[in-house]
PDB file of C-alpha atoms in Angstrom:
ATOM      1  CA  MET K1149     -69.258 -29.124  14.411  1.00 98.00           C
ATOM      2  CA  ILE K1150     -70.931 -28.755  17.813  1.00 99.00           C
ATOM      3  CA  VAL K1151     -69.252 -30.343  20.840  1.00 99.00           C
ATOM      4  CA  PHE K1152     -70.492 -31.265  24.321  1.00 99.00           C
ATOM      5  CA  GLY K1153     -68.640 -33.056  27.093  1.00 99.00           C
ATOM      6  CA  ASP K1154     -65.687 -33.067  29.461  1.00 98.00           C
ATOM      7  CA  SER K1155     -61.909 -32.474  29.362  1.00 97.00           C
ATOM      8  CA  SER K1156     -61.535 -34.845  26.403  1.00 97.00           C
ATOM      9  CA  VAL K1157     -63.180 -32.111  24.281  1.00 98.00           C
ATOM     10  CA  ASP K1158     -62.888 -28.891  26.358  1.00 98.00           C
ATOM     11  CA  ALA K1159     -60.813 -26.326  24.454  1.00 98.00           C
ATOM     12  CA  GLY K1160     -60.710 -23.770  27.272  1.00 98.00           C
ATOM     13  CA  ASN K1161     -64.218 -23.064  28.597  1.00 98.00           C
ATOM     14  CA  ASN K1162     -63.052 -23.736  32.147  1.00 97.00           C
ATOM     15  CA  ASN K1163     -60.628 -20.790  31.907  1.00 97.00           C
ATOM     16  CA  TYR K1164     -63.683 -18.547  32.237  1.00 98.00           C
ATOM     17  CA  ILE K1165     -65.363 -20.143  35.253  1.00 98.00           C
ATOM     18  CA  ALA K1166     -64.317 -20.431  38.896  1.00 96.00           C
ATOM     19  CA  THR K1167     -62.956 -23.967  39.082  1.00 94.00           C
ATOM     20  CA  MET K1168     -59.749 -25.816  39.910  1.00 90.00           C
ATOM     21  CA  ALA K1169     -60.191 -28.010  36.812  1.00 92.00           C
ATOM     22  CA  ARG K1170     -58.052 -25.923  34.472  1.00 92.00           C
ATOM     23  CA  SER K1171     -55.054 -26.381  32.225  1.00 92.00           C
ATOM     24  CA  ASN K1172     -54.331 -22.856  30.981  1.00 92.00           C
ATOM     25  CA  PHE K1173     -50.759 -22.878  32.266  1.00 89.00           C
ATOM     26  CA  GLU K1174     -47.416 -24.397  31.328  1.00 88.00           C
ATOM     27  CA  PRO K1175     -46.468 -27.049  30.385  1.00 89.00           C
ATOM     28  CA  TYR K1176     -49.932 -27.576  28.831  1.00 92.00           C
ATOM     29  CA  GLY K1177     -50.121 -26.552  25.195  1.00 94.00           C
ATOM     30  CA  ARG K1178     -46.358 -26.525  24.765  1.00 93.00           C
ATOM     31  CA  ASP K1179     -46.757 -28.199  21.341  1.00 95.00           C
ATOM     32  CA  PHE K1180     -49.867 -26.215  20.366  1.00 96.00           C
ATOM     33  CA  VAL K1181     -49.565 -23.466  17.731  1.00 93.00           C
ATOM     34  CA  GLY K1182     -47.481 -20.733  19.354  1.00 93.00           C
ATOM     35  CA  GLY K1183     -46.801 -22.937  22.393  1.00 93.00           C
ATOM     36  CA  LYS K1184     -49.939 -21.572  24.018  1.00 91.00           C
ATOM     37  CA  ALA K1185     -51.740 -23.145  26.986  1.00 93.00           C
ATOM     38  CA  THR K1186     -55.289 -22.716  25.677  1.00 96.00           C
ATOM     39  CA  GLY K1187     -57.049 -24.745  28.349  1.00 96.00           C
ATOM     40  CA  ARG K1188     -56.929 -27.979  26.364  1.00 97.00           C
ATOM     41  CA  PHE K1189     -55.856 -30.856  28.586  1.00 96.00           C
ATOM     42  CA  SER K1190     -52.964 -31.933  26.379  1.00 96.00           C
ATOM     43  CA  ASN K1191     -49.598 -30.818  25.050  1.00 95.00           C
ATOM     44  CA  GLY K1192     -51.312 -29.861  21.792  1.00 97.00           C
ATOM     45  CA  ARG K1193     -54.548 -30.487  19.974  1.00 98.00           C
ATOM     46  CA  ILE K1194     -57.412 -32.662  21.187  1.00 98.00           C
ATOM     47  CA  ALA K1195     -59.402 -35.257  19.220  1.00 98.00           C
ATOM     48  CA  THR K1196     -62.198 -32.906  18.139  1.00 99.00           C
ATOM     49  CA  ASP K1197     -59.627 -30.502  16.635  1.00 99.00           C
ATOM     50  CA  PHE K1198     -58.363 -33.332  14.426  1.00 99.00           C
ATOM     51  CA  ILE K1199     -61.909 -34.420  13.518  1.00 98.00           C
ATOM     52  CA  SER K1200     -62.818 -30.847  12.561  1.00 98.00           C
ATOM     53  CA  GLU K1201     -59.755 -30.682  10.316  1.00 98.00           C
ATOM     54  CA  ALA K1202     -60.556 -34.066   8.723  1.00 97.00           C
ATOM     55  CA  PHE K1203     -64.005 -32.699   7.877  1.00 97.00           C
ATOM     56  CA  GLY K1204     -62.385 -29.798   6.047  1.00 96.00           C
ATOM     57  CA  ILE K1205     -63.469 -27.276   8.657  1.00 96.00           C
ATOM     58  CA  LYS K1206     -60.950 -25.543  10.965  1.00 96.00           C
ATOM     59  CA  ALA K1207     -57.884 -27.152  12.504  1.00 97.00           C
ATOM     60  CA  TYR K1208     -59.288 -26.474  15.966  1.00 97.00           C
ATOM     61  CA  VAL K1209     -62.718 -26.091  17.593  1.00 98.00           C
ATOM     62  CA  PRO K1210     -62.942 -22.892  19.694  1.00 98.00           C
ATOM     63  CA  PRO K1211     -64.502 -22.691  23.171  1.00 99.00           C
ATOM     64  CA  PHE K1212     -67.880 -20.970  23.510  1.00 99.00           C
ATOM     65  CA  LEU K1213     -66.979 -18.924  26.597  1.00 98.00           C
ATOM     66  CA  ASP K1214     -63.835 -17.336  25.147  1.00 98.00           C
ATOM     67  CA  PRO K1215     -64.676 -13.613  24.810  1.00 97.00           C
ATOM     68  CA  ASN K1216     -62.200 -13.269  21.925  1.00 96.00           C
ATOM     69  CA  TYR K1217     -64.537 -15.233  19.657  1.00 96.00           C
ATOM     70  CA  ASN K1218     -67.813 -13.941  18.273  1.00 96.00           C
ATOM     71  CA  ILE K1219     -70.469 -15.748  16.243  1.00 97.00           C
ATOM     72  CA  SER K1220     -68.537 -15.253  12.986  1.00 95.00           C
ATOM     73  CA  HIS K1221     -65.664 -17.303  14.479  1.00 95.00           C
ATOM     74  CA  LEU K1222     -67.993 -19.871  16.035  1.00 97.00           C
ATOM     75  CA  ALA K1223     -70.310 -20.364  13.044  1.00 97.00           C
ATOM     76  CA  THR K1224     -68.286 -23.319  11.707  1.00 97.00           C
ATOM     77  CA  GLY K1225     -67.782 -25.027  15.046  1.00 98.00           C
ATOM     78  CA  VAL K1226     -67.849 -24.561  18.792  1.00 99.00           C
ATOM     79  CA  THR K1227     -67.311 -26.569  21.956  1.00 99.00           C
ATOM     80  CA  PHE K1228     -69.453 -26.123  25.062  1.00 99.00           C
ATOM     81  CA  ALA K1229     -67.483 -28.811  26.910  1.00 99.00           C
ATOM     82  CA  SER K1230     -66.206 -28.361  30.445  1.00 98.00           C
ATOM     83  CA  ALA K1231     -63.377 -30.387  31.987  1.00 97.00           C
ATOM     84  CA  ALA K1232     -64.399 -32.542  34.989  1.00 96.00           C
ATOM     85  CA  THR K1233     -68.088 -32.618  34.088  1.00 98.00           C
ATOM     86  CA  GLY K1234     -70.254 -35.703  33.626  1.00 99.00           C
ATOM     87  CA  TYR K1235     -73.720 -36.921  32.744  1.00 99.00           C
ATOM     88  CA  ASP K1236     -74.568 -36.718  36.441  1.00 99.00           C
ATOM     89  CA  ASN K1237     -75.035 -33.187  37.842  1.00 98.00           C
ATOM     90  CA  ALA K1238     -73.363 -34.410  41.041  1.00 98.00           C
ATOM     91  CA  THR K1239     -70.174 -34.967  39.012  1.00 98.00           C
ATOM     92  CA  SER K1240     -70.053 -31.381  37.750  1.00 98.00           C
ATOM     93  CA  ASP K1241     -70.554 -30.205  41.352  1.00 96.00           C
ATOM     94  CA  VAL K1242     -67.317 -31.895  42.518  1.00 94.00           C
ATOM     95  CA  LEU K1243     -65.072 -29.251  40.916  1.00 93.00           C
ATOM     96  CA  SER K1244     -67.789 -26.635  40.188  1.00 96.00           C
ATOM     97  CA  VAL K1245     -67.797 -27.017  36.420  1.00 98.00           C
ATOM     98  CA  ILE K1246     -70.449 -26.679  33.693  1.00 98.00           C
ATOM     99  CA  PRO K1247     -73.072 -29.445  33.887  1.00 99.00           C
ATOM    100  CA  LEU K1248     -74.416 -31.024  30.720  1.00 98.00           C
ATOM    101  CA  TRP K1249     -77.823 -29.310  31.033  1.00 98.00           C
ATOM    102  CA  LYS K1250     -76.065 -25.931  31.141  1.00 99.00           C
ATOM    103  CA  GLN K1251     -74.030 -26.817  28.029  1.00 99.00           C
ATOM    104  CA  LEU K1252     -77.356 -27.447  26.283  1.00 99.00           C
ATOM    105  CA  GLU K1253     -78.643 -24.037  27.448  1.00 99.00           C
ATOM    106  CA  TYR K1254     -75.495 -22.429  26.009  1.00 99.00           C
ATOM    107  CA  TYR K1255     -76.209 -24.213  22.730  1.00 99.00           C
ATOM    108  CA  LYS K1256     -79.747 -22.802  22.637  1.00 99.00           C
ATOM    109  CA  GLY K1257     -78.286 -19.308  23.095  1.00 98.00           C
ATOM    110  CA  TYR K1258     -75.749 -20.043  20.356  1.00 98.00           C
ATOM    111  CA  GLN K1259     -78.559 -21.102  18.013  1.00 98.00           C
ATOM    112  CA  LYS K1260     -80.256 -17.728  18.535  1.00 98.00           C
ATOM    113  CA  LYS K1261     -77.022 -15.950  17.633  1.00 98.00           C
ATOM    114  CA  LEU K1262     -76.617 -18.192  14.597  1.00 98.00           C
ATOM    115  CA  ARG K1263     -80.136 -17.306  13.419  1.00 98.00           C
ATOM    116  CA  SER K1264     -79.491 -13.600  13.667  1.00 98.00           C
ATOM    117  CA  TYR K1265     -76.126 -14.068  11.917  1.00 98.00           C
ATOM    118  CA  PHE K1266     -77.218 -16.404   9.084  1.00 97.00           C
ATOM    119  CA  GLY K1267     -80.975 -15.863   8.971  1.00 98.00           C
ATOM    120  CA  GLU K1268     -83.526 -18.468  10.070  1.00 98.00           C
ATOM    121  CA  ARG K1269     -83.373 -20.808   7.073  1.00 98.00           C
ATOM    122  CA  ARG K1270     -79.614 -21.026   6.670  1.00 98.00           C
ATOM    123  CA  ALA K1271     -79.127 -21.363  10.440  1.00 98.00           C
ATOM    124  CA  ASN K1272     -81.596 -24.262  10.613  1.00 98.00           C
ATOM    125  CA  GLU K1273     -79.860 -25.964   7.685  1.00 97.00           C
ATOM    126  CA  THR K1274     -76.470 -25.455   9.352  1.00 98.00           C
ATOM    127  CA  ILE K1275     -77.750 -27.025  12.599  1.00 98.00           C
ATOM    128  CA  ALA K1276     -79.262 -30.003  10.744  1.00 98.00           C
ATOM    129  CA  LYS K1277     -76.021 -30.572   8.804  1.00 97.00           C
ATOM    130  CA  ALA K1278     -73.655 -30.027  11.741  1.00 98.00           C
ATOM    131  CA  LEU K1279     -71.986 -32.981  13.421  1.00 98.00           C
ATOM    132  CA  HIS K1280     -72.856 -32.955  17.136  1.00 99.00           C
ATOM    133  CA  VAL K1281     -70.223 -34.702  19.249  1.00 99.00           C
ATOM    134  CA  ILE K1282     -70.846 -35.924  22.809  1.00 99.00           C
ATOM    135  CA  SER K1283     -67.792 -37.061  24.789  1.00 99.00           C
ATOM    136  CA  VAL K1284     -68.435 -37.513  28.503  1.00 99.00           C
ATOM    137  CA  GLY K1285     -68.807 -40.138  31.242  1.00 99.00           C
ATOM    138  CA  THR K1286     -65.341 -40.992  32.563  1.00 98.00           C
ATOM    139  CA  ASN K1287     -65.574 -38.473  35.408  1.00 97.00           C
ATOM    140  CA  ASP K1288     -68.909 -39.888  36.545  1.00 98.00           C
ATOM    141  CA  PHE K1289     -67.011 -42.991  37.593  1.00 98.00           C
ATOM    142  CA  LEU K1290     -63.475 -41.836  38.434  1.00 95.00           C
ATOM    143  CA  GLU K1291     -64.182 -38.421  39.999  1.00 94.00           C
ATOM    144  CA  ASN K1292     -67.563 -39.234  41.477  1.00 97.00           C
ATOM    145  CA  TYR K1293     -68.864 -42.804  41.946  1.00 98.00           C
ATOM    146  CA  TYR K1294     -65.546 -44.405  42.933  1.00 96.00           C
ATOM    147  CA  ALA K1295     -63.994 -41.279  44.471  1.00 93.00           C
ATOM    148  CA  ILE K1296     -66.492 -39.761  46.894  1.00 93.00           C
ATOM    149  CA  PRO K1297     -69.308 -41.160  49.037  1.00 91.00           C
ATOM    150  CA  GLY K1298     -72.821 -40.465  47.819  1.00 93.00           C
ATOM    151  CA  ARG K1299     -73.781 -42.126  44.573  1.00 97.00           C
ATOM    152  CA  ALA K1300     -72.146 -45.414  45.597  1.00 96.00           C
ATOM    153  CA  SER K1301     -74.486 -45.636  48.591  1.00 96.00           C
ATOM    154  CA  GLN K1302     -77.502 -44.948  46.345  1.00 97.00           C
ATOM    155  CA  TYR K1303     -76.667 -47.183  43.374  1.00 98.00           C
ATOM    156  CA  THR K1304     -74.824 -50.387  42.577  1.00 97.00           C
ATOM    157  CA  PRO K1305     -72.317 -49.885  39.722  1.00 97.00           C
ATOM    158  CA  ARG K1306     -74.819 -51.373  37.257  1.00 97.00           C
ATOM    159  CA  GLU K1307     -77.685 -49.204  38.518  1.00 98.00           C
ATOM    160  CA  TYR K1308     -75.468 -46.138  38.230  1.00 98.00           C
ATOM    161  CA  GLN K1309     -74.671 -47.043  34.622  1.00 99.00           C
ATOM    162  CA  ASN K1310     -78.414 -47.272  33.900  1.00 99.00           C
ATOM    163  CA  PHE K1311     -78.941 -43.902  35.601  1.00 99.00           C
ATOM    164  CA  LEU K1312     -76.265 -42.321  33.361  1.00 99.00           C
ATOM    165  CA  ALA K1313     -77.572 -44.024  30.212  1.00 99.00           C
ATOM    166  CA  GLU K1314     -81.020 -42.531  30.900  1.00 99.00           C
ATOM    167  CA  ILE K1315     -79.446 -39.065  31.133  1.00 99.00           C
ATOM    168  CA  ALA K1316     -77.631 -39.695  27.832  1.00 99.00           C
ATOM    169  CA  GLU K1317     -80.904 -40.758  26.196  1.00 99.00           C
ATOM    170  CA  ASN K1318     -82.703 -37.690  27.509  1.00 99.00           C
ATOM    171  CA  PHE K1319     -79.868 -35.424  26.318  1.00 99.00           C
ATOM    172  CA  ILE K1320     -80.018 -36.835  22.778  1.00 99.00           C
ATOM    173  CA  HIS K1321     -83.815 -36.421  22.729  1.00 99.00           C
ATOM    174  CA  LYS K1322     -83.358 -32.767  23.688  1.00 99.00           C
ATOM    175  CA  LEU K1323     -80.677 -32.213  21.031  1.00 99.00           C
ATOM    176  CA  TYR K1324     -82.950 -33.795  18.440  1.00 99.00           C
ATOM    177  CA  GLY K1325     -85.788 -31.552  19.630  1.00 98.00           C
ATOM    178  CA  ILE K1326     -83.774 -28.421  18.829  1.00 98.00           C
ATOM    179  CA  GLY K1327     -82.739 -29.522  15.356  1.00 98.00           C
ATOM    180  CA  ALA K1328     -79.694 -31.796  15.702  1.00 98.00           C
ATOM    181  CA  ARG K1329     -79.753 -34.716  13.245  1.00 98.00           C
ATOM    182  CA  LYS K1330     -76.136 -35.896  13.003  1.00 98.00           C
ATOM    183  CA  ILE K1331     -74.884 -37.045  16.394  1.00 99.00           C
ATOM    184  CA  SER K1332     -71.829 -38.970  17.579  1.00 99.00           C
ATOM    185  CA  LEU K1333     -72.224 -40.460  21.053  1.00 99.00           C
ATOM    186  CA  GLY K1334     -68.803 -41.162  22.542  1.00 99.00           C
ATOM    187  CA  GLY K1335     -67.928 -44.221  24.595  1.00 99.00           C
ATOM    188  CA  LEU K1336     -65.606 -44.545  27.570  1.00 99.00           C
ATOM    189  CA  PRO K1337     -61.883 -45.276  27.231  1.00 98.00           C
ATOM    190  CA  PRO K1338     -60.234 -48.151  29.150  1.00 98.00           C
ATOM    191  CA  MET K1339     -60.369 -46.085  32.361  1.00 97.00           C
ATOM    192  CA  GLY K1340     -58.326 -48.567  34.365  1.00 95.00           C
ATOM    193  CA  CYS K1341     -55.332 -47.928  32.099  1.00 96.00           C
ATOM    194  CA  LEU K1342     -55.110 -44.192  32.794  1.00 93.00           C
ATOM    195  CA  PRO K1343     -51.779 -43.487  34.543  1.00 88.00           C
ATOM    196  CA  LEU K1344     -53.663 -42.091  37.564  1.00 83.00           C
ATOM    197  CA  GLU K1345     -55.305 -45.475  38.121  1.00 85.00           C
ATOM    198  CA  ARG K1346     -52.208 -47.536  37.336  1.00 80.00           C
ATOM    199  CA  THR K1347     -49.937 -45.698  39.751  1.00 73.00           C
ATOM    200  CA  THR K1348     -52.390 -46.329  42.591  1.00 70.00           C
ATOM    201  CA  ASN K1349     -52.864 -50.006  41.658  1.00 62.00           C
ATOM    202  CA  PHE K1350     -50.193 -51.274  44.072  1.00 62.00           C
ATOM    203  CA  VAL K1351     -51.814 -54.683  44.542  1.00 63.00           C
ATOM    204  CA  GLY K1352     -51.992 -55.296  40.808  1.00 59.00           C
ATOM    205  CA  GLY K1353     -48.345 -54.344  40.227  1.00 61.00           C
ATOM    206  CA  ASN K1354     -49.226 -51.082  38.495  1.00 64.00           C
ATOM    207  CA  GLU K1355     -51.097 -52.847  35.707  1.00 86.00           C
ATOM    208  CA  CYS K1356     -54.417 -51.584  34.338  1.00 93.00           C
ATOM    209  CA  VAL K1357     -57.241 -51.820  36.882  1.00 93.00           C
ATOM    210  CA  ALA K1358     -59.474 -54.563  35.474  1.00 95.00           C
ATOM    211  CA  ASN K1359     -62.571 -53.495  37.419  1.00 95.00           C
ATOM    212  CA  TYR K1360     -62.578 -49.993  35.892  1.00 97.00           C
ATOM    213  CA  ASN K1361     -62.009 -51.381  32.416  1.00 98.00           C
ATOM    214  CA  ASN K1362     -64.914 -53.791  32.867  1.00 98.00           C
ATOM    215  CA  VAL K1363     -67.186 -50.944  33.971  1.00 98.00           C
ATOM    216  CA  ALA K1364     -66.207 -49.017  30.830  1.00 99.00           C
ATOM    217  CA  LEU K1365     -66.980 -52.067  28.662  1.00 99.00           C
ATOM    218  CA  GLU K1366     -70.368 -52.571  30.331  1.00 99.00           C
ATOM    219  CA  PHE K1367     -71.310 -48.911  30.014  1.00 99.00           C
ATOM    220  CA  ASN K1368     -70.177 -48.818  26.376  1.00 99.00           C
ATOM    221  CA  ASP K1369     -72.407 -51.798  25.678  1.00 99.00           C
ATOM    222  CA  LYS K1370     -75.356 -49.864  27.151  1.00 99.00           C
ATOM    223  CA  LEU K1371     -74.551 -46.810  25.012  1.00 99.00           C
ATOM    224  CA  SER K1372     -74.253 -48.965  21.902  1.00 99.00           C
ATOM    225  CA  LYS K1373     -77.706 -50.467  22.551  1.00 99.00           C
ATOM    226  CA  LEU K1374     -79.067 -46.993  23.284  1.00 99.00           C
ATOM    227  CA  THR K1375     -77.806 -45.839  19.875  1.00 99.00           C
ATOM    228  CA  THR K1376     -79.695 -48.665  18.154  1.00 99.00           C
ATOM    229  CA  LYS K1377     -82.863 -47.847  20.111  1.00 99.00           C
ATOM    230  CA  LEU K1378     -82.764 -44.109  19.396  1.00 99.00           C
ATOM    231  CA  LYS K1379     -82.253 -44.686  15.679  1.00 98.00           C
ATOM    232  CA  LYS K1380     -85.627 -46.468  15.705  1.00 98.00           C
ATOM    233  CA  ASP K1381     -87.321 -43.909  17.973  1.00 97.00           C
ATOM    234  CA  LEU K1382     -86.258 -40.667  16.291  1.00 98.00           C
ATOM    235  CA  PRO K1383     -87.128 -40.286  12.587  1.00 98.00           C
ATOM    236  CA  GLY K1384     -84.340 -38.871  10.423  1.00 97.00           C
ATOM    237  CA  ILE K1385     -81.655 -39.051  13.125  1.00 98.00           C
ATOM    238  CA  ARG K1386     -78.177 -40.130  12.037  1.00 98.00           C
ATOM    239  CA  LEU K1387     -76.660 -41.343  15.265  1.00 98.00           C
ATOM    240  CA  VAL K1388     -73.405 -43.257  15.679  1.00 98.00           C
ATOM    241  CA  PHE K1389     -71.656 -44.727  18.691  1.00 99.00           C
ATOM    242  CA  SER K1390     -67.997 -43.638  18.617  1.00 98.00           C
ATOM    243  CA  ASN K1391     -66.055 -45.991  20.825  1.00 98.00           C
ATOM    244  CA  PRO K1392     -62.439 -45.104  21.738  1.00 98.00           C
ATOM    245  CA  TYR K1393     -61.983 -48.167  23.968  1.00 98.00           C
ATOM    246  CA  ASP K1394     -60.457 -50.668  21.543  1.00 98.00           C
ATOM    247  CA  ILE K1395     -58.105 -48.300  19.747  1.00 98.00           C
ATOM    248  CA  LEU K1396     -56.724 -46.793  22.974  1.00 98.00           C
ATOM    249  CA  LEU K1397     -56.292 -50.231  24.545  1.00 98.00           C
ATOM    250  CA  HIS K1398     -54.476 -51.405  21.405  1.00 98.00           C
ATOM    251  CA  ILE K1399     -52.118 -48.407  21.603  1.00 98.00           C
ATOM    252  CA  ILE K1400     -51.428 -49.208  25.280  1.00 97.00           C
ATOM    253  CA  LYS K1401     -50.865 -52.932  24.634  1.00 96.00           C
ATOM    254  CA  LYS K1402     -48.846 -52.536  21.398  1.00 97.00           C
ATOM    255  CA  PRO K1403     -47.217 -49.090  21.721  1.00 98.00           C
ATOM    256  CA  ALA K1404     -44.299 -49.799  19.377  1.00 98.00           C
ATOM    257  CA  GLN K1405     -46.703 -50.242  16.438  1.00 98.00           C
ATOM    258  CA  TYR K1406     -47.595 -46.578  16.835  1.00 98.00           C
ATOM    259  CA  GLY K1407     -44.113 -45.306  17.664  1.00 98.00           C
ATOM    260  CA  PHE K1408     -44.712 -44.950  21.412  1.00 98.00           C
ATOM    261  CA  GLN K1409     -42.284 -45.992  24.136  1.00 97.00           C
ATOM    262  CA  VAL K1410     -44.073 -45.158  27.403  1.00 93.00           C
ATOM    263  CA  THR K1411     -47.631 -46.205  28.242  1.00 93.00           C
ATOM    264  CA  SER K1412     -47.960 -46.429  32.018  1.00 89.00           C
ATOM    265  CA  MET K1413     -46.489 -43.062  32.985  1.00 88.00           C
ATOM    266  CA  ALA K1414     -47.514 -39.609  31.874  1.00 89.00           C
ATOM    267  CA  CYS K1415     -45.154 -37.228  30.078  1.00 91.00           C
ATOM    268  CA  CYS K1416     -45.988 -34.476  32.516  1.00 88.00           C
ATOM    269  CA  ALA K1417     -45.334 -35.005  36.197  1.00 69.00           C
ATOM    270  CA  THR K1418     -48.438 -34.810  38.342  1.00 54.00           C
ATOM    271  CA  GLY K1419     -48.419 -32.611  41.415  1.00 44.00           C
ATOM    272  CA  MET K1420     -50.592 -33.194  44.452  1.00 43.00           C
ATOM    273  CA  PHE K1421     -53.493 -31.478  42.752  1.00 42.00           C
ATOM    274  CA  GLU K1422     -57.053 -32.168  43.863  1.00 37.00           C
ATOM    275  CA  MET K1423     -57.648 -35.634  42.453  1.00 42.00           C
ATOM    276  CA  GLY K1424     -54.470 -35.768  40.429  1.00 49.00           C
ATOM    277  CA  TYR K1425     -56.440 -34.053  37.691  1.00 59.00           C
ATOM    278  CA  ALA K1426     -53.726 -31.960  36.102  1.00 69.00           C
ATOM    279  CA  CYS K1427     -49.978 -31.532  35.802  1.00 81.00           C
ATOM    280  CA  SER K1428     -48.489 -29.457  38.558  1.00 70.00           C
ATOM    281  CA  ARG K1429     -48.239 -25.749  37.856  1.00 68.00           C
ATOM    282  CA  ALA K1430     -45.065 -25.577  39.911  1.00 61.00           C
ATOM    283  CA  SER K1431     -43.364 -28.511  38.272  1.00 60.00           C
ATOM    284  CA  SER K1432     -41.499 -27.843  35.076  1.00 60.00           C
ATOM    285  CA  PHE K1433     -40.684 -31.539  34.949  1.00 74.00           C
ATOM    286  CA  SER K1434     -42.145 -32.972  31.789  1.00 82.00           C
ATOM    287  CA  CYS K1435     -40.682 -35.355  29.241  1.00 89.00           C
ATOM    288  CA  ILE K1436     -38.542 -34.071  26.387  1.00 90.00           C
ATOM    289  CA  ASP K1437     -40.484 -35.750  23.566  1.00 95.00           C
ATOM    290  CA  ALA K1438     -44.229 -36.078  24.164  1.00 95.00           C
ATOM    291  CA  SER K1439     -44.662 -38.078  20.942  1.00 97.00           C
ATOM    292  CA  LYS K1440     -43.045 -41.065  22.693  1.00 97.00           C
ATOM    293  CA  TYR K1441     -45.737 -41.028  25.403  1.00 96.00           C
ATOM    294  CA  VAL K1442     -49.330 -42.236  25.113  1.00 97.00           C
ATOM    295  CA  PHE K1443     -50.448 -39.992  27.987  1.00 95.00           C
ATOM    296  CA  TRP K1444     -49.687 -36.352  28.582  1.00 94.00           C
ATOM    297  CA  ASP K1445     -50.867 -36.159  32.194  1.00 91.00           C
ATOM    298  CA  ALA K1446     -52.336 -38.736  34.584  1.00 88.00           C
ATOM    299  CA  PHE K1447     -55.737 -38.491  32.911  1.00 91.00           C
ATOM    300  CA  HIS K1448     -55.315 -37.244  29.347  1.00 94.00           C
ATOM    301  CA  PRO K1449     -53.635 -38.444  26.125  1.00 97.00           C
ATOM    302  CA  THR K1450     -50.878 -36.625  24.246  1.00 97.00           C
ATOM    303  CA  GLU K1451     -51.600 -34.803  21.002  1.00 98.00           C
ATOM    304  CA  LYS K1452     -50.181 -37.753  19.049  1.00 99.00           C
ATOM    305  CA  THR K1453     -52.563 -40.199  20.763  1.00 99.00           C
ATOM    306  CA  ASN K1454     -55.485 -37.812  20.222  1.00 99.00           C
ATOM    307  CA  GLY K1455     -54.645 -37.705  16.511  1.00 99.00           C
ATOM    308  CA  ILE K1456     -54.561 -41.506  16.215  1.00 99.00           C
ATOM    309  CA  ILE K1457     -57.893 -41.872  18.047  1.00 99.00           C
ATOM    310  CA  ALA K1458     -59.506 -39.130  15.933  1.00 98.00           C
ATOM    311  CA  ASN K1459     -58.242 -40.712  12.719  1.00 98.00           C
ATOM    312  CA  TYR K1460     -59.661 -44.081  13.819  1.00 98.00           C
ATOM    313  CA  MET K1461     -63.051 -42.485  14.624  1.00 98.00           C
ATOM    314  CA  VAL K1462     -63.220 -40.647  11.305  1.00 98.00           C
ATOM    315  CA  LYS K1463     -62.435 -43.836   9.373  1.00 98.00           C
ATOM    316  CA  ASN K1464     -64.598 -46.237  11.349  1.00 97.00           C
ATOM    317  CA  THR K1465     -67.659 -44.322  12.537  1.00 97.00           C
ATOM    318  CA  LEU K1466     -67.739 -40.734  11.306  1.00 97.00           C
ATOM    319  CA  ALA K1467     -66.919 -41.280   7.609  1.00 95.00           C
ATOM    320  CA  GLN K1468     -70.628 -41.500   6.743  1.00 93.00           C
ATOM    321  CA  PHE K1469     -71.015 -37.863   7.823  1.00 94.00           C
ATOM    322  CA  LEU K1470     -68.430 -36.664   5.313  1.00 86.00           C
ATOM    323  CA  HIS K1471     -71.045 -36.915   2.557  1.00 72.00           C
TER     324      HIS K1471
END
């Protein structure tokens, strides 16, 4: 399993670069094996860890930049993802993280290592059989377009969506060009329901911000159409659109069905940190039982939520790749 994207799928790459967008400190990871803050933006595992396990691989997907892992550890799966990145290079510049093009360069380097480890033929087979997961896009809107001047003066929201969709299309073409055949393109969550957005929605009485949710729906529609187009354009590609929007919104609207009690607030108190990106390092204030909360911090789901979303994805879109 090969993973590209942002904090939804970063397992700790940002620990090894100079950025503020990190989570390798308490209380992050408190429910991870050994209570270790790995750099995952959650109290425990993230969605791709659960997907990897469901596919009978490892119970977690290791980060490419971690020097403790060599190609023998990474041969069954690796994530190149970097928290706070986006499709747009201007998004990755905001907190100096790894842009998507650089993640692709890392993957090319990884492929070379895989070829010397497995031999050409087996490496090529492994790449063709591997599930490639792309999970990115939220930061392009929340940390860039709607947060800082620049892109908003260049593009209308719809034009910006088209700009990002073109980057996504180009990225998939490039992946296909270097041997990827099984690809899951991830959609956006209901961004207006993230605690960060709800707590600042004073006018709307701390409800979900409808405008952000509508943008996510529009962009997801573009990605869904892109998936259909690319399946026609690229012979032999097995491409699916994995959309977390409906399942996460259902959890938020009907939390009791999933055993949750709190949807609008995060388990972990947010400090005045950059853009409210992470829990405060100084604050030890976090909820007693994270499994009662949908969100771990102002931006990211708890391990329990990640598991439910991953299970939904495996059943509804990724099951075809199990064979």
